[in-house]
XYZ file of C-alpha atoms in Angstrom:
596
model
C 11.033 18.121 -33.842
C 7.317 17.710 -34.212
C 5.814 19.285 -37.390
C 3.822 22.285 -34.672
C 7.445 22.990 -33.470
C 9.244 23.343 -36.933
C 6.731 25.689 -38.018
C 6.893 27.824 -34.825
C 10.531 27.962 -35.431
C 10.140 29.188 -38.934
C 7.471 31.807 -37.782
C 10.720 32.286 -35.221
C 13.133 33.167 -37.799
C 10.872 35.234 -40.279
C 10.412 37.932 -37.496
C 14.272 37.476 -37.091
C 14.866 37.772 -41.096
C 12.112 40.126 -42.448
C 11.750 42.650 -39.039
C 15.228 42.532 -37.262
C 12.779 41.314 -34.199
C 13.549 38.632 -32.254
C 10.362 36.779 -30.465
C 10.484 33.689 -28.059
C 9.125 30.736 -28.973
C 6.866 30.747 -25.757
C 5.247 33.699 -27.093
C 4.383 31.938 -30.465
C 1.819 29.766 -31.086
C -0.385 27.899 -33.893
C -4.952 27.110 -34.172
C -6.444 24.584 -35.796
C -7.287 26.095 -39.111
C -11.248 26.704 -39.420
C -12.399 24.137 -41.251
C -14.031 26.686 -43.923
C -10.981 27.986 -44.708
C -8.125 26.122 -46.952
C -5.191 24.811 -44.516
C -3.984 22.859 -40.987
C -2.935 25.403 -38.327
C -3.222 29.280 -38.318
C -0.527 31.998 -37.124
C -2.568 35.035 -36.041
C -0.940 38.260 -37.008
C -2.617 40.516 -35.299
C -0.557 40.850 -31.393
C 2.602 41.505 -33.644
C 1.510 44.597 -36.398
C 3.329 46.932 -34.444
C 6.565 44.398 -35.003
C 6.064 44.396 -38.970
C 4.917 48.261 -38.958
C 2.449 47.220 -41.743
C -1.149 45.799 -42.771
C -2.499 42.662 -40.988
C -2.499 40.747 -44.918
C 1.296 42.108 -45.951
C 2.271 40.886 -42.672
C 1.057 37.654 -43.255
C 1.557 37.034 -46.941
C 5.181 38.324 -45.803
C 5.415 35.676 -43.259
C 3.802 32.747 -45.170
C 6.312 33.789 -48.470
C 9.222 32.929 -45.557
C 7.772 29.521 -44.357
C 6.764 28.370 -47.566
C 11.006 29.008 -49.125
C 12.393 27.827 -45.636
C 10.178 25.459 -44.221
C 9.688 22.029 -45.917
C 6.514 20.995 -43.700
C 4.667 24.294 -45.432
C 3.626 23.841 -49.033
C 1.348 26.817 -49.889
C -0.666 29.023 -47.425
C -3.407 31.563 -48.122
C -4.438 34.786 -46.482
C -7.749 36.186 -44.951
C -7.044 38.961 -42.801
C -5.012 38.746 -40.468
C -5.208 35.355 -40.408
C -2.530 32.813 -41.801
C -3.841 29.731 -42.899
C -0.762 27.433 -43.398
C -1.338 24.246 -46.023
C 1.188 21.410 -45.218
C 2.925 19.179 -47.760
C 0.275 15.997 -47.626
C 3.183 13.372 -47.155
C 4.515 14.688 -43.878
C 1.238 13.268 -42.288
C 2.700 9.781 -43.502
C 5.524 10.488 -41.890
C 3.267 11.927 -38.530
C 1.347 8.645 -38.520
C 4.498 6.168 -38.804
C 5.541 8.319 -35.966
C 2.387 8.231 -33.755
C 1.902 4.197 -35.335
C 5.342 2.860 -33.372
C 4.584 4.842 -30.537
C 4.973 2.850 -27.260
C 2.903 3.712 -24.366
C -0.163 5.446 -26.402
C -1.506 8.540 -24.070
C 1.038 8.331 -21.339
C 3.349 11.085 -21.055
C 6.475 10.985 -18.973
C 7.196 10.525 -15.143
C 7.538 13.692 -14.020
C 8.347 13.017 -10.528
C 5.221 14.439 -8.814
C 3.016 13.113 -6.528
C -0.683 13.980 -6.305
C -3.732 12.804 -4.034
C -6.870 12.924 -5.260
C -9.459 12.818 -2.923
C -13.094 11.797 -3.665
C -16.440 9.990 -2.948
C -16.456 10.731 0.815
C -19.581 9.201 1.761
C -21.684 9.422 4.823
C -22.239 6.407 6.279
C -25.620 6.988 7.141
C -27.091 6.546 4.020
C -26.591 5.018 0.311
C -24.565 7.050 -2.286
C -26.532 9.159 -4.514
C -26.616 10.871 -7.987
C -24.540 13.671 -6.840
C -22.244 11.360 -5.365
C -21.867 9.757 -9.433
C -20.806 12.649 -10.384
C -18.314 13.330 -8.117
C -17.101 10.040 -8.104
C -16.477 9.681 -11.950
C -15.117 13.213 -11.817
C -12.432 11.896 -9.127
C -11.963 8.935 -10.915
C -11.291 9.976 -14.131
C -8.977 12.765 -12.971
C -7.356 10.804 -11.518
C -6.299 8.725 -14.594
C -6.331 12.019 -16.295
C -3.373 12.424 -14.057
C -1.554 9.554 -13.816
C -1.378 9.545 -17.631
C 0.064 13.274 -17.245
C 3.449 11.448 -15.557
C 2.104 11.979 -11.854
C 2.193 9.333 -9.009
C -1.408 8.943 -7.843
C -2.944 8.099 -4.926
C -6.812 7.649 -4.663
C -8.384 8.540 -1.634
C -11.662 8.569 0.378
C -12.251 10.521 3.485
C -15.292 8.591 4.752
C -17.966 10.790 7.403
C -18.592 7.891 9.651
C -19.102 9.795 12.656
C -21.247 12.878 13.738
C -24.791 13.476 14.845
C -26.517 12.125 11.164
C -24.830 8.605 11.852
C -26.393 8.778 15.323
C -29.713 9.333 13.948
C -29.275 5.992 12.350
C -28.455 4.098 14.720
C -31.192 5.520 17.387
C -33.737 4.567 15.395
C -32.756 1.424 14.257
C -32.364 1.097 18.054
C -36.258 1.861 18.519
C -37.279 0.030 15.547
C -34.753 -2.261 14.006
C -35.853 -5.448 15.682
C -32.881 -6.893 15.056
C -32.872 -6.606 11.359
C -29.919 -7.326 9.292
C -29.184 -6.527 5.853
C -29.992 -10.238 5.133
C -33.394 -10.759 6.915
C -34.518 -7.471 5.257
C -32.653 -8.614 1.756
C -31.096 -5.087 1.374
C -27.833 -3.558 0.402
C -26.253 -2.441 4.066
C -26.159 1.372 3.006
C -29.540 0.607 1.943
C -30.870 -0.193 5.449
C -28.840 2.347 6.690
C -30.489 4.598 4.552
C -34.202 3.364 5.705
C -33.332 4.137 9.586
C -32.052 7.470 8.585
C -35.354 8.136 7.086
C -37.455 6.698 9.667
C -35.738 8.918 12.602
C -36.557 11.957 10.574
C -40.374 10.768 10.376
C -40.472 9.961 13.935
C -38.645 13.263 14.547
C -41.036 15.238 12.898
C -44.022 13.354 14.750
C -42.167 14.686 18.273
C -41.626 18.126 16.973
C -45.412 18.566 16.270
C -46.452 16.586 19.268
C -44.413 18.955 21.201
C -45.669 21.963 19.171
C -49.076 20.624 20.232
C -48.251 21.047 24.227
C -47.097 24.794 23.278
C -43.676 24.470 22.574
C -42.534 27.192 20.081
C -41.000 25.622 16.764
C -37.455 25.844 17.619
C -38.048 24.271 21.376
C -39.716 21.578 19.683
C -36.991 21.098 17.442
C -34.681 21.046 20.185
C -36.421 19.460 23.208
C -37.573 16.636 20.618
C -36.882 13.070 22.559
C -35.092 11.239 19.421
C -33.005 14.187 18.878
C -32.067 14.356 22.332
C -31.479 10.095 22.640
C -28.974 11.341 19.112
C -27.271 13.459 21.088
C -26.317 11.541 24.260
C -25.090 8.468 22.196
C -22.965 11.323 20.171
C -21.565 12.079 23.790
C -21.554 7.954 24.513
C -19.733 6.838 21.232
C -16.847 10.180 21.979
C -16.577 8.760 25.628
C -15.886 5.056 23.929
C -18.935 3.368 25.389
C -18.884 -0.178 24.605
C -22.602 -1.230 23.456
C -23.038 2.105 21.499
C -19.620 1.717 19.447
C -20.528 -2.071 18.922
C -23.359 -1.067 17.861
C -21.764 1.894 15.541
C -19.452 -0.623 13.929
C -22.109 -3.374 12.991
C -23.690 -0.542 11.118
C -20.900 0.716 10.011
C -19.809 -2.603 8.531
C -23.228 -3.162 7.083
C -22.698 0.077 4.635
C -18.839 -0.462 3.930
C -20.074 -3.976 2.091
C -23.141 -1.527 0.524
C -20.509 0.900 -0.698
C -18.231 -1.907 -2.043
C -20.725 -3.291 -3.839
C -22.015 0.288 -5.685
C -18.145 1.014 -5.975
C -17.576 -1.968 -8.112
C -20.689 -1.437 -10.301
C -19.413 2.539 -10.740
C -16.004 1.193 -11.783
C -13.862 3.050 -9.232
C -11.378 2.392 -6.530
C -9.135 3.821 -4.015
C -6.155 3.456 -2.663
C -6.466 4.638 0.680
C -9.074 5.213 3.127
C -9.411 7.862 6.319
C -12.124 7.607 8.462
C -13.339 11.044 10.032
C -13.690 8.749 13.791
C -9.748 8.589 12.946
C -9.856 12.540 12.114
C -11.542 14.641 14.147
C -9.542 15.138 16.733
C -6.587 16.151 14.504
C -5.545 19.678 14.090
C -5.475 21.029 17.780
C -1.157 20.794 17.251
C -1.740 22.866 14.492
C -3.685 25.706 15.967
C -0.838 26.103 18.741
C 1.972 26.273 15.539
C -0.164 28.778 14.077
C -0.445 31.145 17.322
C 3.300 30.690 17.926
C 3.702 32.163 14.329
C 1.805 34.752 14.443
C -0.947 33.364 11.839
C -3.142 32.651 14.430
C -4.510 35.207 17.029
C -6.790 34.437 20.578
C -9.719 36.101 21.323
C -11.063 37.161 24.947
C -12.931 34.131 25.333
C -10.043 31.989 24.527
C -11.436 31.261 21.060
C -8.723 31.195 18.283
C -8.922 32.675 14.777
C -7.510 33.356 12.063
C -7.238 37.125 9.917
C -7.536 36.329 6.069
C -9.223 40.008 5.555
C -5.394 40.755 3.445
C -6.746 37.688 1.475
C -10.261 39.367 0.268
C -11.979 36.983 3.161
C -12.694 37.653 6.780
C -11.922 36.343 10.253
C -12.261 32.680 10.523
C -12.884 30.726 14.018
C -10.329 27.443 14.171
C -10.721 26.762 17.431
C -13.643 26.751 19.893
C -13.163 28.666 23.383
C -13.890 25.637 25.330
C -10.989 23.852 23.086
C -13.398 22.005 20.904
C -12.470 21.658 17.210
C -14.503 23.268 14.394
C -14.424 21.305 10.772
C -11.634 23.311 9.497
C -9.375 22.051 12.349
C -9.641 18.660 12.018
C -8.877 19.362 7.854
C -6.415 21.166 8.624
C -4.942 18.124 10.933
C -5.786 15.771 7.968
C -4.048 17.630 5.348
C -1.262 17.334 7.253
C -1.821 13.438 7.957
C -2.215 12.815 4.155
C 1.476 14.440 3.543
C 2.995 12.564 6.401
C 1.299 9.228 4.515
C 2.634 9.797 0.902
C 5.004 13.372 0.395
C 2.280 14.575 -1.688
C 3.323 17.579 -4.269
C -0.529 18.199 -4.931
C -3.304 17.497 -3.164
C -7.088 17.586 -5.183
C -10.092 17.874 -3.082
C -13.457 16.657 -5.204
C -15.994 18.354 -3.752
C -19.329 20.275 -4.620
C -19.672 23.939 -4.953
C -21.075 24.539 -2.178
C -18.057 23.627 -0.039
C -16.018 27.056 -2.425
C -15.513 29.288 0.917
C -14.536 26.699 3.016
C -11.701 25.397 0.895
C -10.599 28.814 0.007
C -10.107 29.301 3.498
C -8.485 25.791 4.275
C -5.847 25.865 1.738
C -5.398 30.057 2.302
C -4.501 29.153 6.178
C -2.056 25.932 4.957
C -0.383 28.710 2.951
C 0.030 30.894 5.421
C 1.736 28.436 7.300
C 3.992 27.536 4.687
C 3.310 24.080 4.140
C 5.655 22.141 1.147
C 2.431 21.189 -0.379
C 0.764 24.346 0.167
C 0.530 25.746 -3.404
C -0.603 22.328 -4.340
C -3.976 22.139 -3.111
C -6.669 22.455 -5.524
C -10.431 22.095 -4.938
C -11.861 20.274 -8.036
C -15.749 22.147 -7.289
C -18.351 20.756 -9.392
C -21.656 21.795 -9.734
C -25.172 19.831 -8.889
C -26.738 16.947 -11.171
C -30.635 17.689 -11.482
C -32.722 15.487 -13.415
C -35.699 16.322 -15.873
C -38.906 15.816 -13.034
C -40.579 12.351 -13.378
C -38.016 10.558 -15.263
C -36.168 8.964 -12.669
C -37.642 7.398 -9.009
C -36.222 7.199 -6.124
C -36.155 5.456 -3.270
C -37.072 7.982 -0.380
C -38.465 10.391 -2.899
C -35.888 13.056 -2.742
C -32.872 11.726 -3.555
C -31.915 9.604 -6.740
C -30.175 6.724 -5.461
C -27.014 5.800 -7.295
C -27.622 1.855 -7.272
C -31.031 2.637 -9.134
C -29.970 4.724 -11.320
C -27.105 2.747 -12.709
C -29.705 -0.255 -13.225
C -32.439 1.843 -14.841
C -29.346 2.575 -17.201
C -28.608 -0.915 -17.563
C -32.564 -1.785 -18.512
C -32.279 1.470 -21.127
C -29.438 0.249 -22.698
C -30.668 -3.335 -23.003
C -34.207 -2.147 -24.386
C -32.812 0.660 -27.092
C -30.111 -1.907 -28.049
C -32.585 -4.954 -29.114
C -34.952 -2.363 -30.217
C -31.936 -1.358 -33.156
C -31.190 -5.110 -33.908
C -27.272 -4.092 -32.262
C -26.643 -7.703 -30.643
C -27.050 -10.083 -33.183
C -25.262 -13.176 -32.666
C -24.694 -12.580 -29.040
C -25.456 -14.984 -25.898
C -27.618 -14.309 -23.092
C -24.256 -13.842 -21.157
C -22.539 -11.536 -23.948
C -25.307 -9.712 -24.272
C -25.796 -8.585 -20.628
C -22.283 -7.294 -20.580
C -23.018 -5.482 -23.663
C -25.744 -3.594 -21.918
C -23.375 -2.974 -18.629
C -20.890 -1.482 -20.953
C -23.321 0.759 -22.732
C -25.355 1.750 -20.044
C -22.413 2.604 -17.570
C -20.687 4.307 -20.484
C -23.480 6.246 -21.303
C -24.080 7.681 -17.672
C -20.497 8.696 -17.080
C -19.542 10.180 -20.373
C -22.779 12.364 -20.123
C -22.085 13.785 -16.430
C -18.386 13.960 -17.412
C -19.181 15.753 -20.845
C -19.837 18.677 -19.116
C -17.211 20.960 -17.497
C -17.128 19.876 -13.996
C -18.037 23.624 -12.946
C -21.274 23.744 -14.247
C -24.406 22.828 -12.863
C -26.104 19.999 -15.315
C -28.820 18.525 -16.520
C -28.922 14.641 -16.810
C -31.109 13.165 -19.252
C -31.213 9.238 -19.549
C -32.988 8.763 -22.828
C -30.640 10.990 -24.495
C -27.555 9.953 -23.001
C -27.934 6.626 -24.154
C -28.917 7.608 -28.102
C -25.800 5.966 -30.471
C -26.302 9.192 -32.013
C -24.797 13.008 -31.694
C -22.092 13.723 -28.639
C -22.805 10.663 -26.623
C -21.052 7.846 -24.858
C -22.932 5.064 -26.560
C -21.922 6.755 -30.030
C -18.575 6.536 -29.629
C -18.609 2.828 -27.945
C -19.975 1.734 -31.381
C -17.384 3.418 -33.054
C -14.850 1.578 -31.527
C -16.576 -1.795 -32.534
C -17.313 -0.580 -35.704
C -13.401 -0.387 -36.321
C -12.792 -3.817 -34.546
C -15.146 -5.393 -37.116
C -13.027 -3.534 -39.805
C -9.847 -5.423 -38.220
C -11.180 -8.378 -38.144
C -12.331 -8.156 -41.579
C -8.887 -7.381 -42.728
C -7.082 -10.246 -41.006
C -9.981 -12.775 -42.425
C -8.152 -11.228 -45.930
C -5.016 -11.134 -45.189
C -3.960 -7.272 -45.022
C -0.495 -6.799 -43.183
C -1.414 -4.103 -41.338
C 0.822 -4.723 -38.049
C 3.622 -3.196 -40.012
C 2.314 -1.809 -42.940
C 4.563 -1.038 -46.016
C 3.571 2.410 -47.263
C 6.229 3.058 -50.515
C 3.926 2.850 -52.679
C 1.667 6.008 -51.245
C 1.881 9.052 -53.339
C -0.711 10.789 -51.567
C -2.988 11.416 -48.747
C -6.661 12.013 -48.957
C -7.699 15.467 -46.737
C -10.090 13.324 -44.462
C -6.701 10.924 -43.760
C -4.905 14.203 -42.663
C -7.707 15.539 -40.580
C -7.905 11.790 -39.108
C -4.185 11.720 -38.331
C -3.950 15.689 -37.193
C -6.722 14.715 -34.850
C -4.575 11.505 -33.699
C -1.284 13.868 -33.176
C -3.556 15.794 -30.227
C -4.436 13.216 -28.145
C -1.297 13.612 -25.976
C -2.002 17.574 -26.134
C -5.709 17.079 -24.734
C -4.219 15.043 -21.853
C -1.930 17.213 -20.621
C -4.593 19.911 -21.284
C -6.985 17.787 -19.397
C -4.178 17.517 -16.548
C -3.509 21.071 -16.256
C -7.478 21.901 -15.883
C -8.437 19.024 -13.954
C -11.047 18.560 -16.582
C -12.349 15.222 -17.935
C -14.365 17.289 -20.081
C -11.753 18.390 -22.287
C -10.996 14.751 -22.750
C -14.769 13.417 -23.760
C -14.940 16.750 -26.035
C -11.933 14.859 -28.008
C -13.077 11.559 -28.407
C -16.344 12.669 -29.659
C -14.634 14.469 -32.142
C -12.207 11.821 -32.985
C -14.994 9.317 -33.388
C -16.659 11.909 -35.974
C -13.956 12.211 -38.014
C -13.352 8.746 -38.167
C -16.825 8.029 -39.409
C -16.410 11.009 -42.306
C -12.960 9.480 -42.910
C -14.580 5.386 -43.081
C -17.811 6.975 -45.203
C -15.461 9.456 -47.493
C -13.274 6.084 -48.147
C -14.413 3.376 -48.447
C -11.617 0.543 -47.124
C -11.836 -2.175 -48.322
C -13.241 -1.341 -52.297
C -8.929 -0.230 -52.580
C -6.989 -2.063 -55.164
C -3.962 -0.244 -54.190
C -2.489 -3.005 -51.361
C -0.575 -0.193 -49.481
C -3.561 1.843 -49.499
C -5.495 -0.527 -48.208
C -2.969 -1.279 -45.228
C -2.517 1.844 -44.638
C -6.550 2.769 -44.002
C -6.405 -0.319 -41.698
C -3.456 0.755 -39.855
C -4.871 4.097 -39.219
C -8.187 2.420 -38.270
C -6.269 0.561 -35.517
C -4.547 3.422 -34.351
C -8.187 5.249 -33.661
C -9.704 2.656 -32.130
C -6.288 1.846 -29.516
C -6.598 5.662 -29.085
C -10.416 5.711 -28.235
C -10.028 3.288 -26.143
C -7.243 4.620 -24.438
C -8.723 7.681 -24.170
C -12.090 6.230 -22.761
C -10.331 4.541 -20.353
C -9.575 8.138 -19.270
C -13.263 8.243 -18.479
C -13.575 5.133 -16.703
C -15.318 3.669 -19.686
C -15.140 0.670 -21.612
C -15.630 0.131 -25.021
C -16.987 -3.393 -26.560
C -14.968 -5.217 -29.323
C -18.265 -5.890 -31.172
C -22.182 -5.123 -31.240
């Protein structure tokens, strides 16, 4: 029983002894004491006054008199309110950090026997990922590792768009104006030149549309009548009827992006373990819709059109199938939900997506509920909000979007330049040093978009994302080496600290406590973390942890102890917070450098 636990079961047994009232220990819990205020964890009186049928203080100077004659953990405790401020007998966190110091498996919690899907990324293939697309790929990610360190067998998916009208748009005008260009005659990344053709059909498009405008077309004819659009159109109609040259033609492109996307995928750090491809998708579904009018979830309209009723849900009547028998968006992920189950017997399924998609998965996983799917009350849409940027800091490529391979670069050069301009990579190689910079400069752009709870719209700003200062990723990267050099230092002198003998201890200092109550969370945060799909919760922790270490390293000096158990001891819990950092950064997706 875990020192949180005993004391709930003393707070248990007081109601028991001094009221005659019995309370569950589910309805019990403990804070972090303020740090203000004398003590570890508070019991807050105030829910249970009508219980002790007294003041808020008697009823907590009554409770803390019980724990402090029945409980060994609780040596003293003082009062402010209602408010119980519990003080702990300083050697039990000895005993907490020999406890948390042989514990195997640091940050993983049990098997639990679940399986989840997380789904994320899910590019178009029409043009080169983007800033958003960081976000939502660190997001998916690290929630994913959030999850698998929860006890949860994960699988990592993307759901690539690789069909539709935007790809067509592509690939007409790289028809009209590709001259046979290749990714390697125009010495761009594949999404890249993509990306360009996508542009240029929007230019050209525009050029039609007032062209057409100028003959006396209204805007919307224009827009309609325009000859690129139209050309789009047909080869939509071509690639659906399997026409040979304009699906060759789809997959060379195709292919050209998927070795673009590798390549930005490898930089970003993330991976998946399965891909679906919407030209596998989009005709799935149509099964469904018949299984849902045969149970009465479904209901036809005059014009053959089929719906579905979710005004009982707080929503409204939503189309699933056309009247000509054509499938809408929702059909085909309704089809794919399905697919993904009949892949891996998912428990859970996570869809990271943007905010803007909210109605549309409320209605998705509403109608999979309604037709009582196993994993129905397992879908979860992980909605994020947008990434701006402060205007001017950034460029980008078509001057709208920031592209993602830029922007990790420009973070790259930032890192490099603010870390010679501090004197931080002395004594490293060309070679060392470059990696250095990836580390930082990567670590720096996803613990600032993940920082943030994933529901909130955010502002990025480079130059203070990568400061080794305040609640940063580059802050708590040198952290970590800053406690490497310490263990280096100590094995250079000798200090067993592998398997340190601590009998001659007689006390701990208040900044070891806070160090090792800190320590004792980190499995708390994670399943916190798991439960709220939030990596946030998880970066919030480590930049605390790395805090505390540096009042605990600055309030105690290590290695001016004479005291040789001390001394191993300081060093032990030094390694424990920097194999928990990096643990815990791993979380993120981030790395963390053994020196600098």
């Amino acid at each position: 029983m875990n020192i949180q636990e005993s004391i709930i079961s003393g707070i248990q047994l007081a109601f028991q002894n001094i009221y005659n009232h019995e309370v569950s220990l589910d309805q019990l819990s403990l804070a972090p004491t303020r740090k203000e205020f004398e003590g570890t964890y508070t019991f807050v009186v105030f829910p249970y006054l009508k219980v002790s049928q007294t003041t808020p203080e008697a009823t907590a100077n009554q409770i803390g008199e019980y724990l402090k004659a029945n409980v060994s953990v609780v040596s003293g405790f003082n009062v402010v309110k209602g408010f119980l401020n519990l003080e702990l007998n300083e050697l039990i966190w000895l005993d907490v950090f020999k406890e948390l110091y042989a514990a195997k498996n640091l940050g993983q919690l049990p098997a639990n026997g679940q399986k989840v899907m997380v789904e994320y990324s899910s590019p178009n293939t029409n043009k080169p990922l983007h800033l958003g697309h960081l976000r939502n790929n660190f997001l998916g990610y690290s929630v994913a590792e959030i999850l698998k360190a929860n006890g949860y067998e994960v699988t990592k998916a993307n759901l690539v768009n690789d069909r539709g009208i935007h790809i067509c748009k592509s690939m007409v005008a790289y028809q009209h104006f590709g001259n046979g260009e290749t990714p390697e005659s125009a010495n761009l990344k594949g999404d890249h030149l993509a990306g360009k053709y996508y542009v240029i059909f929007d230019k050209e498009y525009k050029k039609q549309i007032e062209a057409l405008k100028a003959e006396g077309q209204s805007e919307e004819e224009a827009k309609k009548n325009a000859p690129l659009l139209l050309e789009a159109q047909e080869m939509l109609r071509k690639w659906e009827a399997n026409d040979a040259e304009v699906v060759g033609l789809w997959k060379q492109m195709n292919e050209w992006v998927y070795a673009g996307f590798a390549k930005t995928y490898e930089k970003m750090g993330v991976n998946f373990d399965k891909f679906y491809y919407e030209s596998d998708t989009y005709l799935l579904g149509k099964d469904i819709v018949e299984e849902g009018l045969k149970k009465g979830v479904f209901f036809k309209k005059d014009n053959g059109s089929v719906w579905v009723d979710l005004t009982d849900e707080g929503l409204d009547e939503k189309l699933v199938l056309r009247g000509d028998g054509t499938s809408v968006y929702i059909t085909q992920d309704m089809g794919t939900a399905d697919l993904k189950y009949d892949d891996f017997k998912i428990d859970k399924s996570v869809y990271v997506v943007g905010n803007e998609q909210d109605y549309h998965f409320d209605v998705l996983f509403k109608i999979m509920r309604k037709l009582g799917r196993p994993y129905g009350p397992g879908l979860y849409h992980l909605s994020y909000g947008m990434v701006d940027l402060p205007s001017g800091k950034m460029k980008s490529r078509e001057g709208t979007v920031v592209d993602a391979d830029d922007l990790m670069q420009e973070m790259v050069d930032t890192a490099a330049h603010h870390t010679e301009e501090l004197g931080k990579i002395d004594g490293f190689n060309e070679e060392q040093a470059a990696e250095l910079y990836e580390t930082l400069g990567l670590g720096a752009l996803k613990y600032f978009l993940l920082k943030v709870d994933p529901k909130k719209r955010m502002l990025f700003n480079p130059q203070e994302s990568i400061e080794f200062q305040g609640n940063t990723g580059p802050f708590i990267q040198y952290s970590h080496a800053r406690i490497k050099s310490i263990l280096r230092k100590a094995e250079q002198i000798g200090v067993e600290y592998k398997n340190p003998d601590l009998s001659g201890i007689t006390g701990i200092e208040e900044s070891e406590s806070s160090l090792i109550f800190l320590l004792g969370d980190f499995n708390k945060k994670i399943k916190l973390a798991g439960d709220e799909y939030s990596p946030a919760i998880i970066a919030q922790y480590l930049f605390d942890l790395a805090k505390e270490y540096n009042r605990f390293y600055a309030d105690l000096p290590i290695f001016h102890e004479n005291n040789s158990s001390i001394l191993a001891f300081r060093v032990a819990l030094s390694a424990l917070t920097a194999e928990t950092i990096k643990k815990g950064m791993s979380l993120l997706g981030i790395d963390v450098p053994e020196r600098m």
